[in-house]
GROMACS .gro file of N, CA and C in nm:
model
  516
    1UNK      N    1  -4.508  -0.879 -10.495
    1UNK     CA    2  -4.452  -0.792 -10.394
    1UNK      C    3  -4.542  -0.669 -10.380
    2UNK      N    4  -4.551  -0.619 -10.260
    2UNK     CA    5  -4.635  -0.502 -10.236
    2UNK      C    6  -4.565  -0.376 -10.288
    3UNK      N    7  -4.644  -0.273 -10.320
    3UNK     CA    8  -4.583  -0.148 -10.367
    3UNK      C    9  -4.488  -0.087 -10.265
    4UNK      N   10  -4.519  -0.108 -10.138
    4UNK     CA   11  -4.433  -0.055 -10.032
    4UNK      C   12  -4.296  -0.121 -10.033
    5UNK      N   13  -4.297  -0.254 -10.054
    5UNK     CA   14  -4.171  -0.329 -10.061
    5UNK      C   15  -4.090  -0.287 -10.183
    6UNK      N   16  -4.158  -0.267 -10.296
    6UNK     CA   17  -4.088  -0.223 -10.418
    6UNK      C   18  -4.024  -0.085 -10.398
    7UNK      N   19  -4.097   0.002 -10.331
    7UNK     CA   20  -4.044   0.137 -10.303
    7UNK      C   21  -3.923   0.130 -10.210
    8UNK      N   22  -3.928   0.042 -10.111
    8UNK     CA   23  -3.816   0.026 -10.018
    8UNK      C   24  -3.692  -0.023 -10.091
    9UNK      N   25  -3.711  -0.118 -10.184
    9UNK     CA   26  -3.596  -0.171 -10.259
    9UNK      C   27  -3.536  -0.063 -10.349
   10UNK      N   28  -3.622   0.022 -10.410
   10UNK     CA   29  -3.572   0.130 -10.496
   10UNK      C   30  -3.493   0.231 -10.412
   11UNK      N   31  -3.540   0.260 -10.291
   11UNK     CA   32  -3.467   0.354 -10.203
   11UNK      C   33  -3.332   0.296 -10.162
   12UNK      N   34  -3.326   0.164 -10.142
   12UNK     CA   35  -3.200   0.098 -10.108
   12UNK      C   36  -3.099   0.115 -10.222
   13UNK      N   37  -3.147   0.094 -10.346
   13UNK     CA   38  -3.058   0.110 -10.461
   13UNK      C   39  -3.008   0.255 -10.470
   14UNK      N   40  -3.097   0.349 -10.443
   14UNK     CA   41  -3.058   0.490 -10.445
   14UNK      C   42  -2.954   0.519 -10.337
   15UNK      N   43  -2.968   0.455 -10.220
   15UNK     CA   44  -2.870   0.473 -10.112
   15UNK      C   45  -2.733   0.420 -10.153
   16UNK      N   46  -2.731   0.310 -10.228
   16UNK     CA   47  -2.603   0.255 -10.276
   16UNK      C   48  -2.539   0.355 -10.372
   17UNK      N   49  -2.619   0.412 -10.463
   17UNK     CA   50  -2.565   0.509 -10.559
   17UNK      C   51  -2.510   0.633 -10.487
   18UNK      N   52  -2.581   0.679 -10.386
   18UNK     CA   53  -2.536   0.798 -10.312
   18UNK      C   54  -2.413   0.770 -10.228
   19UNK      N   55  -2.401   0.646 -10.180
   19UNK     CA   56  -2.287   0.608 -10.096
   19UNK      C   57  -2.157   0.628 -10.173
   20UNK      N   58  -2.157   0.597 -10.301
   20UNK     CA   59  -2.036   0.614 -10.382
   20UNK      C   60  -1.998   0.762 -10.389
   21UNK      N   61  -2.097   0.847 -10.413
   21UNK     CA   62  -2.070   0.991 -10.430
   21UNK      C   63  -2.036   1.060 -10.299
   22UNK      N   64  -2.110   1.029 -10.192
   22UNK     CA   65  -2.099   1.107 -10.068
   22UNK      C   66  -2.005   1.047  -9.964
   23UNK      N   67  -1.992   0.915  -9.960
   23UNK     CA   68  -1.915   0.853  -9.851
   23UNK      C   69  -1.780   0.800  -9.899
   24UNK      N   70  -1.784   0.698  -9.984
   24UNK     CA   71  -1.659   0.628 -10.015
   24UNK      C   72  -1.584   0.687 -10.135
   25UNK      N   73  -1.656   0.728 -10.235
   25UNK     CA   74  -1.592   0.777 -10.357
   25UNK      C   75  -1.537   0.665 -10.443
   26UNK      N   76  -1.555   0.540 -10.401
   26UNK     CA   77  -1.503   0.424 -10.475
   26UNK      C   78  -1.616   0.325 -10.501
   27UNK      N   79  -1.635   0.292 -10.628
   27UNK     CA   80  -1.741   0.196 -10.664
   27UNK      C   81  -1.709   0.058 -10.607
   28UNK      N   82  -1.584   0.016 -10.618
   28UNK     CA   83  -1.545  -0.118 -10.572
   28UNK      C   84  -1.566  -0.132 -10.421
   29UNK      N   85  -1.527  -0.029 -10.344
   29UNK     CA   86  -1.543  -0.036 -10.198
   29UNK      C   87  -1.691  -0.039 -10.160
   30UNK      N   88  -1.773   0.041 -10.227
   30UNK     CA   89  -1.916   0.043 -10.198
   30UNK      C   90  -1.981  -0.090 -10.232
   31UNK      N   91  -1.942  -0.147 -10.345
   31UNK     CA   92  -1.999  -0.276 -10.384
   31UNK      C   93  -1.960  -0.386 -10.286
   32UNK      N   94  -1.837  -0.384 -10.238
   32UNK     CA   95  -1.795  -0.480 -10.135
   32UNK      C   96  -1.876  -0.459 -10.007
   33UNK      N   97  -1.897  -0.335  -9.969
   33UNK     CA   98  -1.967  -0.302  -9.846
   33UNK      C   99  -2.112  -0.351  -9.852
   34UNK      N  100  -2.179  -0.328  -9.965
   34UNK     CA  101  -2.319  -0.368  -9.978
   34UNK      C  102  -2.338  -0.511 -10.029
   35UNK      N  103  -2.231  -0.575 -10.071
   35UNK     CA  104  -2.239  -0.715 -10.117
   35UNK      C  105  -2.305  -0.729 -10.253
   36UNK      N  106  -2.278  -0.634 -10.343
   36UNK     CA  107  -2.332  -0.643 -10.478
   36UNK      C  108  -2.216  -0.639 -10.576
   37UNK      N  109  -2.244  -0.677 -10.701
   37UNK     CA  110  -2.138  -0.674 -10.802
   37UNK      C  111  -2.128  -0.534 -10.861
   38UNK      N  112  -2.013  -0.503 -10.918
   38UNK     CA  113  -1.996  -0.373 -10.984
   38UNK      C  114  -2.085  -0.363 -11.106
   39UNK      N  115  -2.104  -0.475 -11.174
   39UNK     CA  116  -2.193  -0.476 -11.291
   39UNK      C  117  -2.334  -0.434 -11.249
   40UNK      N  118  -2.381  -0.486 -11.137
   40UNK     CA  119  -2.513  -0.450 -11.084
   40UNK      C  120  -2.517  -0.300 -11.054
   41UNK      N  121  -2.412  -0.248 -10.992
   41UNK     CA  122  -2.407  -0.105 -10.961
   41UNK      C  123  -2.419  -0.020 -11.088
   42UNK      N  124  -2.344  -0.058 -11.192
   42UNK     CA  125  -2.346   0.021 -11.314
   42UNK      C  126  -2.479   0.012 -11.389
   43UNK      N  127  -2.547  -0.103 -11.377
   43UNK     CA  128  -2.682  -0.114 -11.435
   43UNK      C  129  -2.775  -0.017 -11.364
   44UNK      N  130  -2.770  -0.015 -11.229
   44UNK     CA  131  -2.855   0.077 -11.150
   44UNK      C  132  -2.821   0.222 -11.185
   45UNK      N  133  -2.692   0.249 -11.199
   45UNK     CA  134  -2.648   0.385 -11.228
   45UNK      C  135  -2.701   0.434 -11.364
   46UNK      N  136  -2.688   0.346 -11.464
   46UNK     CA  137  -2.737   0.382 -11.598
   46UNK      C  138  -2.887   0.406 -11.596
   47UNK      N  139  -2.962   0.318 -11.530
   47UNK     CA  140  -3.108   0.335 -11.522
   47UNK      C  141  -3.145   0.464 -11.449
   48UNK      N  142  -3.072   0.494 -11.341
   48UNK     CA  143  -3.102   0.615 -11.264
   48UNK      C  144  -3.073   0.740 -11.348
   49UNK      N  145  -2.964   0.739 -11.423
   49UNK     CA  146  -2.930   0.854 -11.508
   49UNK      C  147  -3.033   0.874 -11.619
   50UNK      N  148  -3.088   0.764 -11.673
   50UNK     CA  149  -3.183   0.774 -11.784
   50UNK      C  150  -3.326   0.802 -11.738
   51UNK      N  151  -3.369   0.737 -11.630
   51UNK     CA  152  -3.511   0.742 -11.592
   51UNK      C  153  -3.536   0.803 -11.454
   52UNK      N  154  -3.434   0.830 -11.379
   52UNK     CA  155  -3.454   0.882 -11.244
   52UNK      C  156  -3.488   0.772 -11.146
   53UNK      N  157  -3.560   0.806 -11.039
   53UNK     CA  158  -3.593   0.709 -10.933
   53UNK      C  159  -3.681   0.595 -10.986
   54UNK      N  160  -3.761   0.621 -11.089
   54UNK     CA  161  -3.848   0.517 -11.147
   54UNK      C  162  -3.764   0.406 -11.212
   55UNK      N  163  -3.647   0.439 -11.261
   55UNK     CA  164  -3.560   0.340 -11.323
   55UNK      C  165  -3.504   0.240 -11.226
   56UNK      N  166  -3.510   0.270 -11.096
   56UNK     CA  167  -3.456   0.179 -10.994
   56UNK      C  168  -3.559   0.075 -10.948
   57UNK      N  169  -3.684   0.087 -10.994
   57UNK     CA  170  -3.784  -0.013 -10.957
   57UNK      C  171  -3.750  -0.146 -11.022
   58UNK      N  172  -3.786  -0.255 -10.953
   58UNK     CA  173  -3.760  -0.388 -11.006
   58UNK      C  174  -3.838  -0.409 -11.136
   59UNK      N  175  -3.779  -0.485 -11.225
   59UNK     CA  176  -3.844  -0.515 -11.353
   59UNK      C  177  -3.866  -0.664 -11.365
   60UNK      N  178  -3.956  -0.700 -11.455
   60UNK     CA  179  -3.989  -0.840 -11.477
   60UNK      C  180  -3.868  -0.912 -11.538
   61UNK      N  181  -3.848  -1.035 -11.495
   61UNK     CA  182  -3.735  -1.113 -11.547
   61UNK      C  183  -3.782  -1.214 -11.653
   62UNK      N  184  -3.908  -1.201 -11.698
   62UNK     CA  185  -3.960  -1.292 -11.800
   62UNK      C  186  -3.891  -1.263 -11.933
   63UNK      N  187  -3.843  -1.366 -12.003
   63UNK     CA  188  -3.777  -1.342 -12.131
   63UNK      C  189  -3.874  -1.282 -12.233
   64UNK      N  190  -3.821  -1.201 -12.323
   64UNK     CA  191  -3.903  -1.140 -12.427
   64UNK      C  192  -3.943  -1.242 -12.534
   65UNK      N  193  -3.861  -1.343 -12.554
   65UNK     CA  194  -3.886  -1.442 -12.659
   65UNK      C  195  -3.869  -1.581 -12.599
   66UNK      N  196  -3.971  -1.668 -12.614
   66UNK     CA  197  -3.965  -1.804 -12.561
   66UNK      C  198  -3.999  -1.902 -12.672
   67UNK      N  199  -3.901  -1.943 -12.751
   67UNK     CA  200  -3.931  -2.029 -12.866
   67UNK      C  201  -3.979  -2.169 -12.831
   68UNK      N  202  -3.946  -2.220 -12.713
   68UNK     CA  203  -3.985  -2.355 -12.676
   68UNK      C  204  -4.105  -2.359 -12.581
   69UNK      N  205  -4.174  -2.249 -12.567
   69UNK     CA  206  -4.289  -2.242 -12.477
   69UNK      C  207  -4.400  -2.334 -12.529
   70UNK      N  208  -4.467  -2.404 -12.438
   70UNK     CA  209  -4.574  -2.497 -12.475
   70UNK      C  210  -4.693  -2.419 -12.531
   71UNK      N  211  -4.748  -2.470 -12.639
   71UNK     CA  212  -4.860  -2.406 -12.707
   71UNK      C  213  -4.983  -2.403 -12.615
   72UNK      N  214  -5.057  -2.292 -12.610
   72UNK     CA  215  -5.176  -2.283 -12.523
   72UNK      C  216  -5.281  -2.390 -12.552
   73UNK      N  217  -5.292  -2.435 -12.678
   73UNK     CA  218  -5.388  -2.541 -12.711
   73UNK      C  219  -5.349  -2.672 -12.643
   74UNK      N  220  -5.219  -2.701 -12.637
   74UNK     CA  221  -5.171  -2.823 -12.571
   74UNK      C  222  -5.198  -2.814 -12.421
   75UNK      N  223  -5.176  -2.697 -12.363
   75UNK     CA  224  -5.204  -2.678 -12.220
   75UNK      C  225  -5.352  -2.699 -12.192
   76UNK      N  226  -5.438  -2.652 -12.283
   76UNK     CA  227  -5.583  -2.672 -12.268
   76UNK      C  228  -5.617  -2.820 -12.270
   77UNK      N  229  -5.556  -2.896 -12.362
   77UNK     CA  230  -5.581  -3.040 -12.369
   77UNK      C  231  -5.534  -3.111 -12.243
   78UNK      N  232  -5.417  -3.070 -12.191
   78UNK     CA  233  -5.365  -3.129 -12.068
   78UNK      C  234  -5.462  -3.105 -11.952
   79UNK      N  235  -5.510  -2.982 -11.941
   79UNK     CA  236  -5.605  -2.950 -11.834
   79UNK      C  237  -5.734  -3.029 -11.849
   80UNK      N  238  -5.784  -3.041 -11.971
   80UNK     CA  239  -5.907  -3.112 -11.993
   80UNK      C  240  -5.893  -3.259 -11.954
   81UNK      N  241  -5.781  -3.323 -11.995
   81UNK     CA  242  -5.758  -3.463 -11.959
   81UNK      C  243  -5.745  -3.480 -11.809
   82UNK      N  244  -5.681  -3.386 -11.743
   82UNK     CA  245  -5.663  -3.395 -11.598
   82UNK      C  246  -5.797  -3.382 -11.525
   83UNK      N  247  -5.878  -3.285 -11.568
   83UNK     CA  248  -6.003  -3.259 -11.498
   83UNK      C  249  -6.112  -3.360 -11.531
   84UNK      N  250  -6.118  -3.408 -11.656
   84UNK     CA  251  -6.224  -3.500 -11.695
   84UNK      C  252  -6.192  -3.645 -11.659
   85UNK      N  253  -6.067  -3.689 -11.682
   85UNK     CA  254  -6.032  -3.829 -11.664
   85UNK      C  255  -5.935  -3.854 -11.548
   86UNK      N  256  -5.886  -3.748 -11.485
   86UNK     CA  257  -5.794  -3.760 -11.371
   86UNK      C  258  -5.668  -3.838 -11.409
   87UNK      N  259  -5.621  -3.821 -11.533
   87UNK     CA  260  -5.499  -3.886 -11.578
   87UNK      C  261  -5.379  -3.823 -11.511
   88UNK      N  262  -5.274  -3.904 -11.491
   88UNK     CA  263  -5.147  -3.854 -11.442
   88UNK      C  264  -5.060  -3.807 -11.557
   89UNK      N  265  -4.944  -3.749 -11.528
   89UNK     CA  266  -4.856  -3.698 -11.633
   89UNK      C  267  -4.815  -3.803 -11.737
   90UNK      N  268  -4.787  -3.924 -11.693
   90UNK     CA  269  -4.744  -4.030 -11.785
   90UNK      C  270  -4.855  -4.062 -11.884
   91UNK      N  271  -4.975  -4.079 -11.834
   91UNK     CA  272  -5.087  -4.116 -11.919
   91UNK      C  273  -5.128  -3.999 -12.010
   92UNK      N  274  -5.122  -3.877 -11.959
   92UNK     CA  275  -5.154  -3.760 -12.043
   92UNK      C  276  -5.054  -3.751 -12.158
   93UNK      N  277  -4.926  -3.770 -12.129
   93UNK     CA  278  -4.823  -3.765 -12.231
   93UNK      C  279  -4.848  -3.871 -12.339
   94UNK      N  280  -4.880  -3.994 -12.296
   94UNK     CA  281  -4.906  -4.103 -12.389
   94UNK      C  282  -5.031  -4.074 -12.472
   95UNK      N  283  -5.137  -4.024 -12.410
   95UNK     CA  284  -5.262  -3.994 -12.477
   95UNK      C  285  -5.242  -3.887 -12.585
   96UNK      N  286  -5.171  -3.780 -12.550
   96UNK     CA  287  -5.146  -3.673 -12.647
   96UNK      C  288  -5.064  -3.722 -12.765
   97UNK      N  289  -4.966  -3.808 -12.739
   97UNK     CA  290  -4.883  -3.861 -12.848
   97UNK      C  291  -4.965  -3.953 -12.938
   98UNK      N  292  -5.051  -4.033 -12.879
   98UNK     CA  293  -5.126  -4.131 -12.957
   98UNK      C  294  -5.241  -4.069 -13.036
   99UNK      N  295  -5.319  -3.983 -12.972
   99UNK     CA  296  -5.442  -3.935 -13.035
   99UNK      C  297  -5.433  -3.794 -13.093
  100UNK      N  298  -5.334  -3.717 -13.055
  100UNK     CA  299  -5.324  -3.579 -13.103
  100UNK      C  300  -5.191  -3.548 -13.172
  101UNK      N  301  -5.103  -3.647 -13.183
  101UNK     CA  302  -4.970  -3.628 -13.243
  101UNK      C  303  -4.894  -3.513 -13.179
  102UNK      N  304  -4.905  -3.501 -13.047
  102UNK     CA  305  -4.834  -3.397 -12.971
  102UNK      C  306  -4.731  -3.468 -12.885
  103UNK      N  307  -4.605  -3.431 -12.901
  103UNK     CA  308  -4.498  -3.493 -12.823
  103UNK      C  309  -4.461  -3.400 -12.709
  104UNK      N  310  -4.489  -3.447 -12.587
  104UNK     CA  311  -4.450  -3.372 -12.467
  104UNK      C  312  -4.414  -3.475 -12.361
  105UNK      N  313  -4.307  -3.450 -12.289
  105UNK     CA  314  -4.259  -3.546 -12.190
  105UNK      C  315  -4.349  -3.545 -12.067
  106UNK      N  316  -4.351  -3.655 -11.992
  106UNK     CA  317  -4.429  -3.657 -11.868
  106UNK      C  318  -4.383  -3.550 -11.769
  107UNK      N  319  -4.251  -3.522 -11.766
  107UNK     CA  320  -4.204  -3.417 -11.675
  107UNK      C  321  -4.253  -3.280 -11.721
  108UNK      N  322  -4.265  -3.261 -11.852
  108UNK     CA  323  -4.319  -3.135 -11.904
  108UNK      C  324  -4.467  -3.120 -11.868
  109UNK      N  325  -4.542  -3.231 -11.875
  109UNK     CA  326  -4.683  -3.228 -11.834
  109UNK      C  327  -4.693  -3.196 -11.686
  110UNK      N  328  -4.607  -3.260 -11.605
  110UNK     CA  329  -4.612  -3.235 -11.460
  110UNK      C  330  -4.580  -3.088 -11.430
  111UNK      N  331  -4.482  -3.032 -11.501
  111UNK     CA  332  -4.444  -2.893 -11.480
  111UNK      C  333  -4.562  -2.800 -11.507
  112UNK      N  334  -4.637  -2.828 -11.614
  112UNK     CA  335  -4.755  -2.747 -11.647
  112UNK      C  336  -4.861  -2.762 -11.538
  113UNK      N  337  -4.886  -2.886 -11.496
  113UNK     CA  338  -4.986  -2.910 -11.391
  113UNK      C  339  -4.945  -2.844 -11.260
  114UNK      N  340  -4.815  -2.850 -11.229
  114UNK     CA  341  -4.765  -2.791 -11.105
  114UNK      C  342  -4.781  -2.639 -11.108
  115UNK      N  343  -4.751  -2.577 -11.222
  115UNK     CA  344  -4.764  -2.432 -11.234
  115UNK      C  345  -4.908  -2.388 -11.214
  116UNK      N  346  -5.003  -2.472 -11.257
  116UNK     CA  347  -5.145  -2.439 -11.246
  116UNK      C  348  -5.207  -2.491 -11.116
  117UNK      N  349  -5.127  -2.555 -11.031
  117UNK     CA  350  -5.177  -2.603 -10.902
  117UNK      C  351  -5.259  -2.731 -10.912
  118UNK      N  352  -5.241  -2.809 -11.019
  118UNK     CA  353  -5.319  -2.931 -11.037
  118UNK      C  354  -5.230  -3.056 -11.033
  119UNK      N  355  -5.111  -3.045 -10.974
  119UNK     CA  356  -5.020  -3.159 -10.973
  119UNK      C  357  -5.063  -3.268 -10.876
  120UNK      N  358  -5.152  -3.238 -10.780
  120UNK     CA  359  -5.202  -3.341 -10.687
  120UNK      C  360  -5.351  -3.354 -10.705
  121UNK      N  361  -5.396  -3.478 -10.722
  121UNK     CA  362  -5.539  -3.501 -10.731
  121UNK      C  363  -5.601  -3.495 -10.592
  122UNK      N  364  -5.730  -3.459 -10.582
  122UNK     CA  365  -5.796  -3.466 -10.451
  122UNK      C  366  -5.797  -3.610 -10.401
  123UNK      N  367  -5.809  -3.628 -10.272
  123UNK     CA  368  -5.801  -3.761 -10.211
  123UNK      C  369  -5.906  -3.857 -10.268
  124UNK      N  370  -6.022  -3.806 -10.305
  124UNK     CA  371  -6.129  -3.892 -10.356
  124UNK      C  372  -6.097  -3.946 -10.495
  125UNK      N  373  -6.003  -3.886 -10.568
  125UNK     CA  374  -5.974  -3.928 -10.704
  125UNK      C  375  -5.839  -3.998 -10.718
  126UNK      N  376  -5.766  -4.013 -10.610
  126UNK     CA  377  -5.635  -4.077 -10.615
  126UNK      C  378  -5.648  -4.229 -10.624
  127UNK      N  379  -5.541  -4.292 -10.670
  127UNK     CA  380  -5.535  -4.438 -10.676
  127UNK      C  381  -5.537  -4.493 -10.535
  128UNK      N  382  -5.621  -4.593 -10.514
  128UNK     CA  383  -5.630  -4.654 -10.380
  128UNK      C  384  -5.563  -4.790 -10.384
  129UNK      N  385  -5.492  -4.823 -10.278
  129UNK     CA  386  -5.425  -4.952 -10.270
  129UNK      C  387  -5.527  -5.065 -10.267
  130UNK      N  388  -5.483  -5.185 -10.306
  130UNK     CA  389  -5.577  -5.297 -10.319
  130UNK      C  390  -5.643  -5.334 -10.186
  131UNK      N  391  -5.573  -5.317 -10.075
  131UNK     CA  392  -5.633  -5.355  -9.947
  131UNK      C  393  -5.754  -5.269  -9.914
  132UNK      N  394  -5.750  -5.143  -9.954
  132UNK     CA  395  -5.862  -5.056  -9.921
  132UNK      C  396  -5.969  -5.056 -10.030
  133UNK      N  397  -5.934  -5.101 -10.153
  133UNK     CA  398  -6.031  -5.101 -10.262
  133UNK      C  399  -6.126  -5.219 -10.254
  134UNK      N  400  -6.076  -5.338 -10.220
  134UNK     CA  401  -6.157  -5.458 -10.226
  134UNK      C  402  -6.228  -5.480 -10.094
  135UNK      N  403  -6.350  -5.526 -10.107
  135UNK     CA  404  -6.428  -5.556  -9.987
  135UNK      C  405  -6.444  -5.708  -9.981
  136UNK      N  406  -6.415  -5.764  -9.867
  136UNK     CA  407  -6.421  -5.908  -9.852
  136UNK      C  408  -6.560  -5.948  -9.803
  137UNK      N  409  -6.615  -6.048  -9.870
  137UNK     CA  410  -6.748  -6.098  -9.832
  137UNK      C  411  -6.732  -6.234  -9.766
  138UNK      N  412  -6.790  -6.253  -9.652
  138UNK     CA  413  -6.788  -6.382  -9.583
  138UNK      C  414  -6.921  -6.452  -9.609
  139UNK      N  415  -6.914  -6.581  -9.649
  139UNK     CA  416  -7.034  -6.660  -9.680
  139UNK      C  417  -7.049  -6.771  -9.577
  140UNK      N  418  -7.172  -6.825  -9.572
  140UNK     CA  419  -7.197  -6.930  -9.473
  140UNK      C  420  -7.127  -7.061  -9.510
  141UNK      N  421  -7.128  -7.098  -9.639
  141UNK     CA  422  -7.067  -7.223  -9.682
  141UNK      C  423  -6.947  -7.192  -9.772
  142UNK      N  424  -6.840  -7.273  -9.763
  142UNK     CA  425  -6.727  -7.252  -9.853
  142UNK      C  426  -6.768  -7.277  -9.999
  143UNK      N  427  -6.727  -7.188 -10.090
  143UNK     CA  428  -6.758  -7.203 -10.231
  143UNK      C  429  -6.894  -7.147 -10.270
  144UNK      N  430  -6.967  -7.095 -10.174
  144UNK     CA  431  -7.097  -7.037 -10.204
  144UNK      C  432  -7.077  -6.910 -10.287
  145UNK      N  433  -7.147  -6.900 -10.397
  145UNK     CA  434  -7.139  -6.786 -10.490
  145UNK      C  435  -6.995  -6.766 -10.542
  146UNK      N  436  -6.937  -6.876 -10.592
  146UNK     CA  437  -6.802  -6.868 -10.646
  146UNK      C  438  -6.804  -6.909 -10.792
  147UNK      N  439  -6.737  -6.834 -10.877
  147UNK     CA  440  -6.729  -6.863 -11.019
  147UNK      C  441  -6.585  -6.840 -11.063
  148UNK      N  442  -6.530  -6.933 -11.139
  148UNK     CA  443  -6.393  -6.920 -11.187
  148UNK      C  444  -6.395  -6.920 -11.339
  149UNK      N  445  -6.332  -6.820 -11.400
  149UNK     CA  446  -6.318  -6.814 -11.545
  149UNK      C  447  -6.173  -6.847 -11.580
  150UNK      N  448  -6.155  -6.932 -11.682
  150UNK     CA  449  -6.021  -6.968 -11.727
  150UNK      C  450  -6.011  -6.926 -11.873
  151UNK      N  451  -5.904  -6.855 -11.906
  151UNK     CA  452  -5.885  -6.808 -12.043
  151UNK      C  453  -5.743  -6.842 -12.086
  152UNK      N  454  -5.730  -6.898 -12.208
  152UNK     CA  455  -5.599  -6.931 -12.263
  152UNK      C  456  -5.545  -6.807 -12.332
  153UNK      N  457  -5.419  -6.773 -12.301
  153UNK     CA  458  -5.355  -6.657 -12.362
  153UNK      C  459  -5.236  -6.706 -12.443
  154UNK      N  460  -5.236  -6.673 -12.573
  154UNK     CA  461  -5.124  -6.712 -12.658
  154UNK      C  462  -5.035  -6.591 -12.679
  155UNK      N  463  -4.910  -6.597 -12.634
  155UNK     CA  464  -4.819  -6.482 -12.648
  155UNK      C  465  -4.787  -6.454 -12.795
  156UNK      N  466  -4.764  -6.326 -12.825
  156UNK     CA  467  -4.727  -6.287 -12.960
  156UNK      C  468  -4.579  -6.313 -12.983
  157UNK      N  469  -4.543  -6.342 -13.108
  157UNK     CA  470  -4.403  -6.363 -13.149
  157UNK      C  471  -4.330  -6.466 -13.061
  158UNK      N  472  -4.395  -6.578 -13.037
  158UNK     CA  473  -4.333  -6.681 -12.956
  158UNK      C  474  -4.258  -6.778 -13.048
  159UNK      N  475  -4.131  -6.804 -13.014
  159UNK     CA  476  -4.051  -6.896 -13.095
  159UNK      C  477  -4.017  -7.018 -13.011
  160UNK      N  478  -3.982  -7.127 -13.081
  160UNK     CA  479  -3.944  -7.248 -13.008
  160UNK      C  480  -4.066  -7.322 -12.958
  161UNK      N  481  -4.047  -7.398 -12.851
  161UNK     CA  482  -4.157  -7.475 -12.794
  161UNK      C  483  -4.263  -7.380 -12.740
  162UNK      N  484  -4.386  -7.403 -12.778
  162UNK     CA  485  -4.496  -7.313 -12.738
  162UNK      C  486  -4.528  -7.335 -12.591
  163UNK      N  487  -4.536  -7.225 -12.519
  163UNK     CA  488  -4.576  -7.231 -12.378
  163UNK      C  489  -4.722  -7.192 -12.370
  164UNK      N  490  -4.792  -7.250 -12.278
  164UNK     CA  491  -4.933  -7.219 -12.260
  164UNK      C  492  -4.949  -7.134 -12.136
  165UNK      N  493  -5.021  -7.023 -12.150
  165UNK     CA  494  -5.047  -6.935 -12.038
  165UNK      C  495  -5.197  -6.929 -12.016
  166UNK      N  496  -5.237  -6.938 -11.890
  166UNK     CA  497  -5.378  -6.932 -11.856
  166UNK      C  498  -5.402  -6.816 -11.760
  167UNK      N  499  -5.513  -6.752 -11.780
  167UNK     CA  500  -5.552  -6.643 -11.692
  167UNK      C  501  -5.670  -6.693 -11.610
  168UNK      N  502  -5.652  -6.699 -11.478
  168UNK     CA  503  -5.759  -6.741 -11.389
  168UNK      C  504  -5.823  -6.619 -11.326
  169UNK      N  505  -5.953  -6.610 -11.336
  169UNK     CA  506  -6.025  -6.497 -11.279
  169UNK      C  507  -6.138  -6.551 -11.195
  170UNK      N  508  -6.142  -6.511 -11.072
  170UNK     CA  509  -6.243  -6.560 -10.978
  170UNK      C  510  -6.347  -6.449 -10.956
  171UNK      N  511  -6.471  -6.479 -10.979
  171UNK     CA  512  -6.580  -6.383 -10.955
  171UNK      C  513  -6.658  -6.425 -10.832
  172UNK      N  514  -6.704  -6.331 -10.760
  172UNK     CA  515  -6.788  -6.362 -10.643
  172UNK      C  516  -6.927  -6.315 -10.667
   0.00000   0.00000   0.00000
C-alpha cells in the first residue's frame, strides 16, 4: 500500500474516534454507523491513547511465531528441482522424500512455488500431448525402416497360473 493510502486509513480511524466524542457520544451507535465492531474501536482507542496518530497506522498481520513454517533449506531444494529439472509438485515431493528424507505434501510444494511465482512452467517446458510430440514419417514402401522389439515381462508376486505379458515396441 502507498504511504498516502496508509495515511488516509489512519485519518479515517481518527474520524471514527472523534465521532464518538463530538457527534454521537455512544460507542455502539458510532460502530453501527461506520460498520465496525466495538472491539475494533477499543483497539484503535487504546493505540491512539498510547501512541497518538502513529498508533492508528496499519500493522503487519504476520504471526510472531510460526512453528510449522517450511525450512529455508527445503525451499531452496524445491526451487532447485523446479528450475533444473522442471519437476511438478508431485515429483518434487516424491524426490525429497526418497533422496533427502524430507516429508512435504505436493500441495505444500505447490503453495511454495505459487508464492514464489513458479507454479506454472513456461510453455516450452510443459508436457506436450502425444499428438504434438510425435512426428509421423511417410515411407515409399510399407514396412520400410521398421523394427519391432518384443520383451517378456514377468510380473512380481504372481500367484496361481502364470500369465505371460509381452511388451511390443516399434522403432522407425
